[in-house]
Structures are given as structure tokens and as C-alpha cells.
PDB file of C-alpha atoms in Angstrom:
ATOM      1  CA  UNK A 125     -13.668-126.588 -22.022  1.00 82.00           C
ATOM      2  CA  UNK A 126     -10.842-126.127 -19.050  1.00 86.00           C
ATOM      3  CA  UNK A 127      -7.166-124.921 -19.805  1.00 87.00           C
ATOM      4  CA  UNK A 128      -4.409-125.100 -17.267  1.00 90.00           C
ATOM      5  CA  UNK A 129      -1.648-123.037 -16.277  1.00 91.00           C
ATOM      6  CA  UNK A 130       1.685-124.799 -15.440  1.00 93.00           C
ATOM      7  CA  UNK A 131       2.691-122.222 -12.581  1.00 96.00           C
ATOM      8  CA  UNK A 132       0.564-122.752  -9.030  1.00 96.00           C
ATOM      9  CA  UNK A 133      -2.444-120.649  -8.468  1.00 95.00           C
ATOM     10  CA  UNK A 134      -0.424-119.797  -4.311  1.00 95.00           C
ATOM     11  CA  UNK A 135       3.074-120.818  -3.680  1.00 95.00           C
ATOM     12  CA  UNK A 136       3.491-123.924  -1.608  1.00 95.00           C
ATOM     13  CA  UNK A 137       7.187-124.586   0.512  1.00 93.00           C
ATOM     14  CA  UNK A 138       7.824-126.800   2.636  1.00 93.00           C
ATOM     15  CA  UNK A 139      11.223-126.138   5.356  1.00 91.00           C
ATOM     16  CA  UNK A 140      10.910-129.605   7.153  1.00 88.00           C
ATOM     17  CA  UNK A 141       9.189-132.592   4.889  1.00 87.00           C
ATOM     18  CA  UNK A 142       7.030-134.648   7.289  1.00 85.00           C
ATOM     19  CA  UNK A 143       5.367-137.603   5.929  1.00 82.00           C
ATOM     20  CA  UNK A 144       2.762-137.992   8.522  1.00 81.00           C
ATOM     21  CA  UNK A 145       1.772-134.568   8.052  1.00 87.00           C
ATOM     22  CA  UNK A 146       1.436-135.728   4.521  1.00 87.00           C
ATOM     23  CA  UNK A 147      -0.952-138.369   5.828  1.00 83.00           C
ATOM     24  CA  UNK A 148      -2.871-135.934   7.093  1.00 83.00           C
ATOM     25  CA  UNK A 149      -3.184-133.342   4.151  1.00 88.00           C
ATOM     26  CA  UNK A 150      -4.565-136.515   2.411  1.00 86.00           C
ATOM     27  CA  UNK A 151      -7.938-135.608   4.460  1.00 83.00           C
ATOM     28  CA  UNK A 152      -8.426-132.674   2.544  1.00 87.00           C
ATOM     29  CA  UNK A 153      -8.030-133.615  -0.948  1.00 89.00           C
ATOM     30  CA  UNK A 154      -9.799-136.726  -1.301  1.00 85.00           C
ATOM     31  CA  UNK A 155     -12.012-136.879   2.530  1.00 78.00           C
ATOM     32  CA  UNK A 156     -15.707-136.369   2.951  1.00 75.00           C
ATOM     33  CA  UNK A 157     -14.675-132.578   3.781  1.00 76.00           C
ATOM     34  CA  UNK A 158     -11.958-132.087   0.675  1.00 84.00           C
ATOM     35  CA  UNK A 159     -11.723-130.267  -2.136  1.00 89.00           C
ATOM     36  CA  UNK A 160     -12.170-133.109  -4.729  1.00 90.00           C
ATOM     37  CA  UNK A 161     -15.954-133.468  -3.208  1.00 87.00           C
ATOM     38  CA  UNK A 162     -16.528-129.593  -3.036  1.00 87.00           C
ATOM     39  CA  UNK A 163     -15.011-129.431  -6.785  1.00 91.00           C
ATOM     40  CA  UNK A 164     -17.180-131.942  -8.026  1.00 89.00           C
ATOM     41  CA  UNK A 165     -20.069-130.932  -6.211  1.00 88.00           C
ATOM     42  CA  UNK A 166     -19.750-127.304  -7.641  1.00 90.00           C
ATOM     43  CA  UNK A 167     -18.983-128.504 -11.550  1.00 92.00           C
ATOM     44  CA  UNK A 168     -21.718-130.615 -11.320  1.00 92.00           C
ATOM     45  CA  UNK A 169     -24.338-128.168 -10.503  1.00 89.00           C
ATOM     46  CA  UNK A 170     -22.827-126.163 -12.824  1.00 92.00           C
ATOM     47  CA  UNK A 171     -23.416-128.757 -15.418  1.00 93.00           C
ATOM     48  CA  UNK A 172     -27.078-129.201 -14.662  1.00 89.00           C
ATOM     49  CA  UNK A 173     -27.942-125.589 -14.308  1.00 88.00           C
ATOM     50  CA  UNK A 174     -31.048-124.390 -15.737  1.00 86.00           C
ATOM     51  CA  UNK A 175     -31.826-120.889 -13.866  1.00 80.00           C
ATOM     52  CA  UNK A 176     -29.769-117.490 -14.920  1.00 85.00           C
ATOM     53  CA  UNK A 177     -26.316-117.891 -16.128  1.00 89.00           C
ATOM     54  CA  UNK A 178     -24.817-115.939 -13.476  1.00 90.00           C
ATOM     55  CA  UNK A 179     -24.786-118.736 -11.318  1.00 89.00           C
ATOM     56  CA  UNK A 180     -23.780-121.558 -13.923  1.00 91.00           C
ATOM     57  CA  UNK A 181     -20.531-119.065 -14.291  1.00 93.00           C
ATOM     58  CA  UNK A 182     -20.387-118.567 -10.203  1.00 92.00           C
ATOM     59  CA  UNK A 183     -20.459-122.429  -9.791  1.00 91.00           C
ATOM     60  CA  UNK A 184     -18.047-122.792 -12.809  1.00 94.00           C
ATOM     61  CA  UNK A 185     -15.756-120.525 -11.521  1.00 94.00           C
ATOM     62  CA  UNK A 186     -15.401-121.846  -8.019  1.00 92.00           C
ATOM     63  CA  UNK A 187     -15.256-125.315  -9.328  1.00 93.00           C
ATOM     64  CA  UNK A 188     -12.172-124.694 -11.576  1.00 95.00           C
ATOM     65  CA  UNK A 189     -10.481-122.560  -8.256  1.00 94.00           C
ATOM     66  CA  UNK A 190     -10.742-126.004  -5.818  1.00 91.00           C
ATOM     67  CA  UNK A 191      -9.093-127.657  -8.901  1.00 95.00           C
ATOM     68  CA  UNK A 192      -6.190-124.949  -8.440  1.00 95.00           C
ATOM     69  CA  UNK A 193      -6.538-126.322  -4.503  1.00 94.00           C
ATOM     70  CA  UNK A 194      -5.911-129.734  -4.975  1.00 94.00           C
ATOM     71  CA  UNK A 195      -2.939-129.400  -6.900  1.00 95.00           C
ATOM     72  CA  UNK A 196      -1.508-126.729  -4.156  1.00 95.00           C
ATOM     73  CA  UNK A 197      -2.276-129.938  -1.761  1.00 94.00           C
ATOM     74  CA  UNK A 198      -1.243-132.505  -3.793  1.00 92.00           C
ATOM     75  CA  UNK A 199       2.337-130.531  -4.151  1.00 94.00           C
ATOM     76  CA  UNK A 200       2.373-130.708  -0.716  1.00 94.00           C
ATOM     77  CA  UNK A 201       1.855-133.877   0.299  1.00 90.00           C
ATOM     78  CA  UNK A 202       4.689-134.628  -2.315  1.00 90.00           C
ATOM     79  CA  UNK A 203       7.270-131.994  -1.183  1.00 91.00           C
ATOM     80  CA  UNK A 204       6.512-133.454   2.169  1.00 87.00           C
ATOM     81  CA  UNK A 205       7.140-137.029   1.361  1.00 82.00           C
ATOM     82  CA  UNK A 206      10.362-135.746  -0.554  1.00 80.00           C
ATOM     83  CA  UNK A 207      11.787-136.271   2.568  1.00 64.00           C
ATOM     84  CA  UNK A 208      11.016-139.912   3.514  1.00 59.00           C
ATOM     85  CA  UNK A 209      13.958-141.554   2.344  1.00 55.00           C
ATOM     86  CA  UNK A 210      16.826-139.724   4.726  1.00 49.00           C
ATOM     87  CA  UNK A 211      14.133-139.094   7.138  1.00 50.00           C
ATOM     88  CA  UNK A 212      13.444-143.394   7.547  1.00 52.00           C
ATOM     89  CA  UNK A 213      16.385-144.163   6.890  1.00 43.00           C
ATOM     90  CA  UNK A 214      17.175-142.668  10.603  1.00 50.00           C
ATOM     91  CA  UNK A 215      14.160-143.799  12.038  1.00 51.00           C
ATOM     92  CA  UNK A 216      13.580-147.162  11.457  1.00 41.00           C
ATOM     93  CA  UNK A 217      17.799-148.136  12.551  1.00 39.00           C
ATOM     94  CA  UNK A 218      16.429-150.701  15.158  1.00 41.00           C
ATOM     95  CA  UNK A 219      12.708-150.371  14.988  1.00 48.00           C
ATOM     96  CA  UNK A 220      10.270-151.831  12.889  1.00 43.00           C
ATOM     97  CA  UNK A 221       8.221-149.152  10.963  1.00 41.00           C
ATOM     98  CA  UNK A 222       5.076-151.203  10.151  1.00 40.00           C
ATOM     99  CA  UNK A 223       5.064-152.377  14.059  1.00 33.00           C
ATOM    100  CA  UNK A 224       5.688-149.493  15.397  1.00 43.00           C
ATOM    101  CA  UNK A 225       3.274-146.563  14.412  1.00 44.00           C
ATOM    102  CA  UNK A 226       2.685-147.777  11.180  1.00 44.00           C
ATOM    103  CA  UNK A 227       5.935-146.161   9.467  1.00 48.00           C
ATOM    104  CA  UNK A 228       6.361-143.641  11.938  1.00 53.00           C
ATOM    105  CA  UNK A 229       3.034-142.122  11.585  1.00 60.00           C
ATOM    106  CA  UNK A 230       3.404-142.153   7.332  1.00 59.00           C
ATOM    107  CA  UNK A 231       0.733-143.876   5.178  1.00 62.00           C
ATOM    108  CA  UNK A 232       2.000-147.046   3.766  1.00 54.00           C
ATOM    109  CA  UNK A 233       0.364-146.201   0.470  1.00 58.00           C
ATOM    110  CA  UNK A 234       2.078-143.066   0.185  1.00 61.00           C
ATOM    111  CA  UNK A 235       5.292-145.788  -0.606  1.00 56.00           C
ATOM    112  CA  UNK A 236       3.596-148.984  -2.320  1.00 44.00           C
ATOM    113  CA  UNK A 237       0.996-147.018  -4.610  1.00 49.00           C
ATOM    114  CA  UNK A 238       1.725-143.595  -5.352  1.00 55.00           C
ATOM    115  CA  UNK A 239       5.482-143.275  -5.558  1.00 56.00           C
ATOM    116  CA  UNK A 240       5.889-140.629  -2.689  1.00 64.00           C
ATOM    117  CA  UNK A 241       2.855-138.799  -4.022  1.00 65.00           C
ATOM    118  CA  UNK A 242      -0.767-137.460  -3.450  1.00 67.00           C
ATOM    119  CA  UNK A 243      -3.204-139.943  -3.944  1.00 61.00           C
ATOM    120  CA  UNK A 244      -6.982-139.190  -4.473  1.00 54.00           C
ATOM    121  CA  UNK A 245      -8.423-140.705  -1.550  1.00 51.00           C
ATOM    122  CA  UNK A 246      -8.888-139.377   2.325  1.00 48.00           C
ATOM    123  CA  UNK A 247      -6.392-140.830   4.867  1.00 43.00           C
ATOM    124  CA  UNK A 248      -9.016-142.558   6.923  1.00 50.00           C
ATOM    125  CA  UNK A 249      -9.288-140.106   9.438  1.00 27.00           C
ATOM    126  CA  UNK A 250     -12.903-139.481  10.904  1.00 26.00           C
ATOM    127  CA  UNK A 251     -13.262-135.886  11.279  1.00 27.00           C
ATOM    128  CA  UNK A 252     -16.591-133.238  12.326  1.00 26.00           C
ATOM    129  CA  UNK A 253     -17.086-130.786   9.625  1.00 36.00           C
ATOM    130  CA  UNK A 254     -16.224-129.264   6.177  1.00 63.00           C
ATOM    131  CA  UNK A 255     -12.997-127.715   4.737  1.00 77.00           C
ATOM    132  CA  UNK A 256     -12.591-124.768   6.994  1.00 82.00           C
ATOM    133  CA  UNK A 257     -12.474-127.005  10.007  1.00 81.00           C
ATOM    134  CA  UNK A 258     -10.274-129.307   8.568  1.00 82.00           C
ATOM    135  CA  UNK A 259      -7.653-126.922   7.005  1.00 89.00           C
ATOM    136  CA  UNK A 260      -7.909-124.940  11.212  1.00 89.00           C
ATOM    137  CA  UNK A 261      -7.223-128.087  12.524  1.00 82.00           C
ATOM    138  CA  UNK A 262      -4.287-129.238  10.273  1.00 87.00           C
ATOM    139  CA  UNK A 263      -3.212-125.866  10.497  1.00 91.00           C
ATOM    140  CA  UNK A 264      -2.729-126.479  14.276  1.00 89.00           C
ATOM    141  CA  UNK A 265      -1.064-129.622  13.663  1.00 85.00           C
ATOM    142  CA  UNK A 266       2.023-128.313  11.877  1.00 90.00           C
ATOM    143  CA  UNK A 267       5.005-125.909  12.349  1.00 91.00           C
ATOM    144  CA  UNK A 268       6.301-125.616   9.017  1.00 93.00           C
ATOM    145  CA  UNK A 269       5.552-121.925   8.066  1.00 94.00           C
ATOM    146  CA  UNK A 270       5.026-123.105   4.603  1.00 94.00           C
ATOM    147  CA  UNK A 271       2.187-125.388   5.176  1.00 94.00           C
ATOM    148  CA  UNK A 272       0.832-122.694   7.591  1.00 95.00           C
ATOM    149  CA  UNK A 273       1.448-120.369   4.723  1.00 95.00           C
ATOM    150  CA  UNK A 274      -0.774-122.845   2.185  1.00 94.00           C
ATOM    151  CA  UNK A 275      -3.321-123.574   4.787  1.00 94.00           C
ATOM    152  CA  UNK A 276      -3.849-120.018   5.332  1.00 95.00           C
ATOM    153  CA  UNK A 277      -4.550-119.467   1.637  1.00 94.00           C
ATOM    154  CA  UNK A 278      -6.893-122.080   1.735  1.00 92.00           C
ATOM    155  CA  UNK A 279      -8.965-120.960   5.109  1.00 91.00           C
ATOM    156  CA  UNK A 280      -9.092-117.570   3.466  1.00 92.00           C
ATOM    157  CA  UNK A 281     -10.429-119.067   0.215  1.00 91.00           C
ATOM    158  CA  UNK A 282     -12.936-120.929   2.196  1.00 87.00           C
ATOM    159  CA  UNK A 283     -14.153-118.431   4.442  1.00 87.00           C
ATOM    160  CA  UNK A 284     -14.697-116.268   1.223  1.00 90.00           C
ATOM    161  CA  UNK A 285     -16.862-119.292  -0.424  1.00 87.00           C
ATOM    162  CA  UNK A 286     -19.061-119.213   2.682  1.00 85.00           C
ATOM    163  CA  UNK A 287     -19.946-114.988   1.902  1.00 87.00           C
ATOM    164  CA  UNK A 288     -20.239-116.177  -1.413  1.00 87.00           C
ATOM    165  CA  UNK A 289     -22.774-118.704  -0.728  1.00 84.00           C
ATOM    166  CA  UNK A 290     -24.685-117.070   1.308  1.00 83.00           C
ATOM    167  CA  UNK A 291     -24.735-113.657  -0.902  1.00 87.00           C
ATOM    168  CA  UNK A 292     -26.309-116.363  -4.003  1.00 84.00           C
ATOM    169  CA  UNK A 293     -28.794-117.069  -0.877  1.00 77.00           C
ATOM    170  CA  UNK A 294     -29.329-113.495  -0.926  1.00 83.00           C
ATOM    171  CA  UNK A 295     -29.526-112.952  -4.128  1.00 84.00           C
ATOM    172  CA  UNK A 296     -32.016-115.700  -4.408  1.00 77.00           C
ATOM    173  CA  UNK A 297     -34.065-114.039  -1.851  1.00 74.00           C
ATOM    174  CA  UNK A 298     -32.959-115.272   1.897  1.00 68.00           C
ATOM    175  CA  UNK A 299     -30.500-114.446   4.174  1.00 59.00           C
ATOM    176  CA  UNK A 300     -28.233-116.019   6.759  1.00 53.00           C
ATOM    177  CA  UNK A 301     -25.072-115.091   8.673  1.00 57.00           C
ATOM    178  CA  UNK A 302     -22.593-115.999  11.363  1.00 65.00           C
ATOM    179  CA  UNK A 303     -19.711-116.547   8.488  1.00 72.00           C
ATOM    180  CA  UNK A 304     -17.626-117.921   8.244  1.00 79.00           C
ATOM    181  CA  UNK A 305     -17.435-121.050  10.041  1.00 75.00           C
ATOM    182  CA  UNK A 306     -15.299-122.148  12.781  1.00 80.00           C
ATOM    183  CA  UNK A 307     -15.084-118.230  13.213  1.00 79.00           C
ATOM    184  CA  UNK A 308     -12.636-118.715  15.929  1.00 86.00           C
ATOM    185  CA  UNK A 309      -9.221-118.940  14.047  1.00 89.00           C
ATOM    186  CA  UNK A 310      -8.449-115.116  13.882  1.00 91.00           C
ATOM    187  CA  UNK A 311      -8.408-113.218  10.594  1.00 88.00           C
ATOM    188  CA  UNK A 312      -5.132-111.948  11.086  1.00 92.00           C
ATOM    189  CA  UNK A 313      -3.816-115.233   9.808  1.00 93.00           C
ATOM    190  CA  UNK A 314      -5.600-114.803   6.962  1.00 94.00           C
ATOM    191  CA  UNK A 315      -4.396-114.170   3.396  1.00 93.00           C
ATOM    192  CA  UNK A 316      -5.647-110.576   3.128  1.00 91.00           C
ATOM    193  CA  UNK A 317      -5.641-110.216  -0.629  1.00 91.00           C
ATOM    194  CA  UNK A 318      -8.204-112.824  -0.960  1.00 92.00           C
ATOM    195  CA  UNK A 319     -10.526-112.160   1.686  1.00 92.00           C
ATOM    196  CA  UNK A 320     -13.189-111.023  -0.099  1.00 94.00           C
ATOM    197  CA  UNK A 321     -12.046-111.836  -3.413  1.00 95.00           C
ATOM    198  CA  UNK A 322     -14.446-113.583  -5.947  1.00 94.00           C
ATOM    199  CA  UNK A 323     -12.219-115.398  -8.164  1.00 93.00           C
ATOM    200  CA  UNK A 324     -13.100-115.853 -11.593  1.00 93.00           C
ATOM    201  CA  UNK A 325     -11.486-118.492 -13.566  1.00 92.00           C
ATOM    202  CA  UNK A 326     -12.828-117.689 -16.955  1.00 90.00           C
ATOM    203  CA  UNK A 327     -10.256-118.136 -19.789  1.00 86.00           C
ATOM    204  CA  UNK A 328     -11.341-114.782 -21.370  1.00 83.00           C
ATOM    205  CA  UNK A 329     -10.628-112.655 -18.150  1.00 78.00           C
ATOM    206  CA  UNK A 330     -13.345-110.200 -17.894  1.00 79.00           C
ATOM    207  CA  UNK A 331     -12.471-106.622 -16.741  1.00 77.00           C
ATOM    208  CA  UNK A 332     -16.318-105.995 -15.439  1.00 78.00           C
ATOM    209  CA  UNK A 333     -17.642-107.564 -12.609  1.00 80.00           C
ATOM    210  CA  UNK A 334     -21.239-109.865 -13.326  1.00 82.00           C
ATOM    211  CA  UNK A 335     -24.094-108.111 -11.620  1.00 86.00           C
ATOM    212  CA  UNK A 336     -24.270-110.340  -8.695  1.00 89.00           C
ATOM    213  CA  UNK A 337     -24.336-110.252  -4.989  1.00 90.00           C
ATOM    214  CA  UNK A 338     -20.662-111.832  -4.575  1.00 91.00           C
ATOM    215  CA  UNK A 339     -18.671-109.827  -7.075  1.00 92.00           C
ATOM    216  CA  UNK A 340     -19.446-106.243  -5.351  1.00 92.00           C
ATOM    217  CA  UNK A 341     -20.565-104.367  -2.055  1.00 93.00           C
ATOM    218  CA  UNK A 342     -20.723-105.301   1.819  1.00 93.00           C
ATOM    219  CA  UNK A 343     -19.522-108.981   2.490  1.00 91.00           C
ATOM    220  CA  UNK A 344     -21.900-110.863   4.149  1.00 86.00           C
ATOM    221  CA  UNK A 345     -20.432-111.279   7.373  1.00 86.00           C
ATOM    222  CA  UNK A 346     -19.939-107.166   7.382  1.00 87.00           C
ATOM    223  CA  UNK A 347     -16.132-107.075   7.787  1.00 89.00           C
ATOM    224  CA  UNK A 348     -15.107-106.212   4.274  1.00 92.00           C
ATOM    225  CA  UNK A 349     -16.295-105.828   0.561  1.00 94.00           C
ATOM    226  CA  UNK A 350     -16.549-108.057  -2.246  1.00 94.00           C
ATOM    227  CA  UNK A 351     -14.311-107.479  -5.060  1.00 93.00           C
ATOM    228  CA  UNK A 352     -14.374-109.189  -8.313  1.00 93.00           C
ATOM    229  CA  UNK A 353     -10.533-110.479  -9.792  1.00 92.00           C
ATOM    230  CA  UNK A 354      -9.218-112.794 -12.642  1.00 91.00           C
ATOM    231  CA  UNK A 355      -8.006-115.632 -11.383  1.00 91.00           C
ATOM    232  CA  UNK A 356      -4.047-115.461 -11.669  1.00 90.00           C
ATOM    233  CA  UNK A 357      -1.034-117.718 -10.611  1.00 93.00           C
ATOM    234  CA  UNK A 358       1.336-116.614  -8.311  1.00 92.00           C
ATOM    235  CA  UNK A 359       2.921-119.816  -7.044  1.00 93.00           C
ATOM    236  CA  UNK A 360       5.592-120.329  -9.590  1.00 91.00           C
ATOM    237  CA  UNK A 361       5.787-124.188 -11.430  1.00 90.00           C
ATOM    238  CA  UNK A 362       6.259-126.949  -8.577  1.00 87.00           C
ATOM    239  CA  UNK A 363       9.686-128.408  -8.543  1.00 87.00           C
ATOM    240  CA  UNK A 364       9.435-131.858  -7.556  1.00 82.00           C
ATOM    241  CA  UNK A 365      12.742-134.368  -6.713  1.00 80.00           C
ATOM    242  CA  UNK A 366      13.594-136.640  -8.810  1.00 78.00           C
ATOM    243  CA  UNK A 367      11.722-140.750  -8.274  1.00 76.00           C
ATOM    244  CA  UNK A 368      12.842-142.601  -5.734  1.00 72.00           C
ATOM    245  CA  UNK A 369      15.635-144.933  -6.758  1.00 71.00           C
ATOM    246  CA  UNK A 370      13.960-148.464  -5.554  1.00 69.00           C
ATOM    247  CA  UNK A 371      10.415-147.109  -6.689  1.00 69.00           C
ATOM    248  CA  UNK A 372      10.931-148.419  -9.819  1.00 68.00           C
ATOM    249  CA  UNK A 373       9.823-145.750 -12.220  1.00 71.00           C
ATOM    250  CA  UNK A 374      10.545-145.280 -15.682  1.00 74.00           C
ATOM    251  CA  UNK A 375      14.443-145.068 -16.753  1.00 76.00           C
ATOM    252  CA  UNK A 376      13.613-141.987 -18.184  1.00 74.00           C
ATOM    253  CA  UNK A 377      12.197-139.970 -15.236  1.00 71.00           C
ATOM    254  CA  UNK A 378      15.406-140.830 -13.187  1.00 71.00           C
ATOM    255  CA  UNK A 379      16.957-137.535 -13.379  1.00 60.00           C
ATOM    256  CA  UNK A 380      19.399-135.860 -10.847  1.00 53.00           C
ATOM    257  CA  UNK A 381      21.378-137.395  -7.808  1.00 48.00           C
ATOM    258  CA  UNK A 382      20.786-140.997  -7.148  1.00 48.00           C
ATOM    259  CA  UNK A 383      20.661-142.036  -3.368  1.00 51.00           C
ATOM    260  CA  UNK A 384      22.180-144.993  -1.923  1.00 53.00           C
ATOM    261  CA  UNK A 385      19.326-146.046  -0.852  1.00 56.00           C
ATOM    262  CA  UNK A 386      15.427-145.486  -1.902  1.00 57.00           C
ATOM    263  CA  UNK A 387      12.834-145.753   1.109  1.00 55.00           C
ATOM    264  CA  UNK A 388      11.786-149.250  -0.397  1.00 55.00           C
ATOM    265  CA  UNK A 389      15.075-150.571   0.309  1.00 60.00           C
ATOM    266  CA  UNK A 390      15.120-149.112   4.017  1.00 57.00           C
ATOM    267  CA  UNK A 391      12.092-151.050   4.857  1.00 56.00           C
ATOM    268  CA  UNK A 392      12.933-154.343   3.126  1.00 57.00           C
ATOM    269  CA  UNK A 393      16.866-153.743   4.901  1.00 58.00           C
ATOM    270  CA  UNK A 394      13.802-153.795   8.511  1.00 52.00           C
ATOM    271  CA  UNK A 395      11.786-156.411   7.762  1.00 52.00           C
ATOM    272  CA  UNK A 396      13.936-158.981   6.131  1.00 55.00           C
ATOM    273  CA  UNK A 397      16.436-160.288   8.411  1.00 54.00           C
TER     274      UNK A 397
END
């Protein structure tokens, strides 16, 4: 069985919404390199484990965590988009968004299917390696200290699931190193309190670490030590906006403030003459 929590398993802000970073943070929830494929991946080994149950609980463990990820991204992308309609409504005075740029660098979809929110799909963006690379490179590609706050988190988190693999390859009898990978972006910017922290999502919090490889001793990269932790949310519930006016959703969830204008109306206002 899974439970959820309603509060965020790492706070996520945002200071400046930008919806073509939110294009962009698209790549790592639903791309070849996101966490819905490595959450998947890891549930369903889980699943079809047949060896010691150590490692059905590892996978099951880090499977439920990249869950926690997605909906740290997906709260992202939708505090990013939060900002679209003032944002456009600027822009696009005298240009044509879906000429120029393709809405100013924003995904179209991110208006006409998803209601300004995460969707669970890539954002068509050809890219070189796994998760660490990707979450480096977006890193690089924003300012906002909150989404370099959030993509910190989820380096860290990575570059701790790299030791862990390769302590189960240990533990299974080989060895490898050179962890984690790109090992250029400097661990200063990492989240210290979960560098070498095995997380364990199990409902019944146990207090004693399993007797494996990744819950105790020298990391395998040799910069730190293991340490086993419940898994615990420290991100506080997500406080979205309310719809967007001329998104047409439910009476019901239009709560709060009502623009003048919703982000669908800016466009048509562009388009139509």
C-alpha cells in the first residue's frame, strides 16, 4: 500500500514565476532522464523482486522518495506558471506570442491542456544524460534562489542514489566509483543534511537501520558516511493561486481575486484582430 502526506517532502518558492523555465522543469518530471522513469523503474523492480528483502525495501523506499520529487517539480512548474497571466499580458502588447518564440519561450500546452500546470510528459528537449545532469544544467539556467534552492535538494538526493547504488553493487559483491556523476558542480551547493542520507519511506518508521551497505559506514565515493533517516516533510502544504479566470474550470474552484483578464483571453485579444 502507499499513504501520502499533504505537506512537501523540501520546500519549493519561487521569487520571479518564469514560464519558460517551467518548460524546462517539464524535462525532469516526465523526460527520458526524469523522475517519473527513475520512479517507475525503481517500483517496478521492487515489484518483481525475488532475492533478499533488503533490497525489495531499498527499491521501495527510493521509489516512493522520487514520488515526493515529482510533486516538489510539479509545484514548481505551477508556481512558475502562476505568473503567466500579468507576465503575457506585458509581453505579447504588439507581438504575436505563437510567432514569435512560441509564447515567449512558454509551452503552449502548459495553457490549452493543463490549466497552468505540470503535465506528465518531457518538454521535447533532447538532452545527454540522467537526472543529475539535467537538474546541473537547469540549475544553471535559472536565478530564482528558490528553484536553485529545489534543484539543489534534488542534485543532493541524486548524488546520494548513485552511493546507494553502487554500495547494493557492493553489497552484491562488485565495486565501482567516481560518484557521483557530473562531479563537477561543487558540493558546497549541496543540501548537506541529505548527503548521505538513506531515506526510508516506510509508513512504520523504523528506529534501526537494515543491515545493508547504504544505511551505515564510509560512502562510496569516501567523502562522508551513510546514515539511515525516516523520511519526513519539511516543505509545508503547496499553496497554489486560484484557476485562471478564462481557463474555464469548475465554478467551484474559482476562489480568491478574479483578474481582468485570464492568459486565454490575452492571446485570443493577439491573434484575433
Amino acid at each position: 500500500m502507499f499513504y501520502h502526506d499533504n505537506n512537501l517532502q523540501y520546500k519549493v518558492r519561487v521569487e520571479k514565476p518564469n514560464p519558460a523555465f517551467a518548460k524546462l522543469l517539464q524535462q525532469a518530471i516526465g523526460g527520458i532522464e526524469g523522475e517519473i522513469r527513475v520512479c517507475l523503474q525503481y517500483l517496478f523492480q521492487a515489484w518483481g523482486n525475488r532475492g533478499p528483502n533488503k533490497y525489495r525495501d531499498m527499491l521501495l523506499d527510493t521509489g516512493t522518495e522520487e514520488m515526493a520529487h515529482i510533486e516538489m517539480l510539479c509545484t514548481a512548474v505551477a508556481l512558475n506558471l502562476e505568473g503567466a497571466t500579468h507576465e503575457l499580458k506585458d509581453k505579447i502588447a504588439g507581438e504575436n506570442p505563437i510567432v514569435s518564440n512560441i509564447l515567449g519561450g512558454m509551452d503552449p500546452r502548459h495553457v490549452i491542456s493543463s490549466g497552468l500546470a505540470a503535465m506528465a510528459v518531457d518538454a521535447n528537449v533532447m538532452a545527454e544524460s540522467t537526472g543529475r545532469v539535467l537538474a546541473t544544467r537547469l540549475y544553471g539556467l535559472t536565478d530564482d534562489p528558490g528553484m536553485k534552492d529545489l534543484l539543489s535538494f534534488l542534485i543532493t538526493r541524486d548524488a546520494m542514489h548513485q552511493n546507494q547504488w553502487l554500495a547494493v553493487l557492493e553489497d552484491l559483491g562488485g565495486v565501482q566509483a567516481n560518484v557521483p556523476i557530473p562531479n563537477t558542480f561543487p558540493m558546497a551547493d549541496h543540501v548537506t543534511a541529505f548527503d548521505y542520507a538513506f531515506v526510508s519511506t516506510n509508513i512504520e518508521k523504523p528506529t534501526v537501520a537494515p543491515d545493508a551497505r547504504w544505511a551505515s559506514g564510509p560512502s562510496i565515493d569516501g567523502k562522508g558516511q551513510f546514515r539511515y533517516v525516516a523520511a519526513e516533510p519539511f516543505g509545508g502544504e503547496p499553496q497554489l493561486g486560484p484557476p485562471d479566470v478564462k481557463g474555464f474550470a469548475q465554478e467551484q474552484q474559482m476562489t480568491g481575486a478574479v483578474a481582468d483578464k485570464g492568459i486565454i483571453e490575452n492571446i485570443k485579444d493577439t491573434l484575433l484582430p
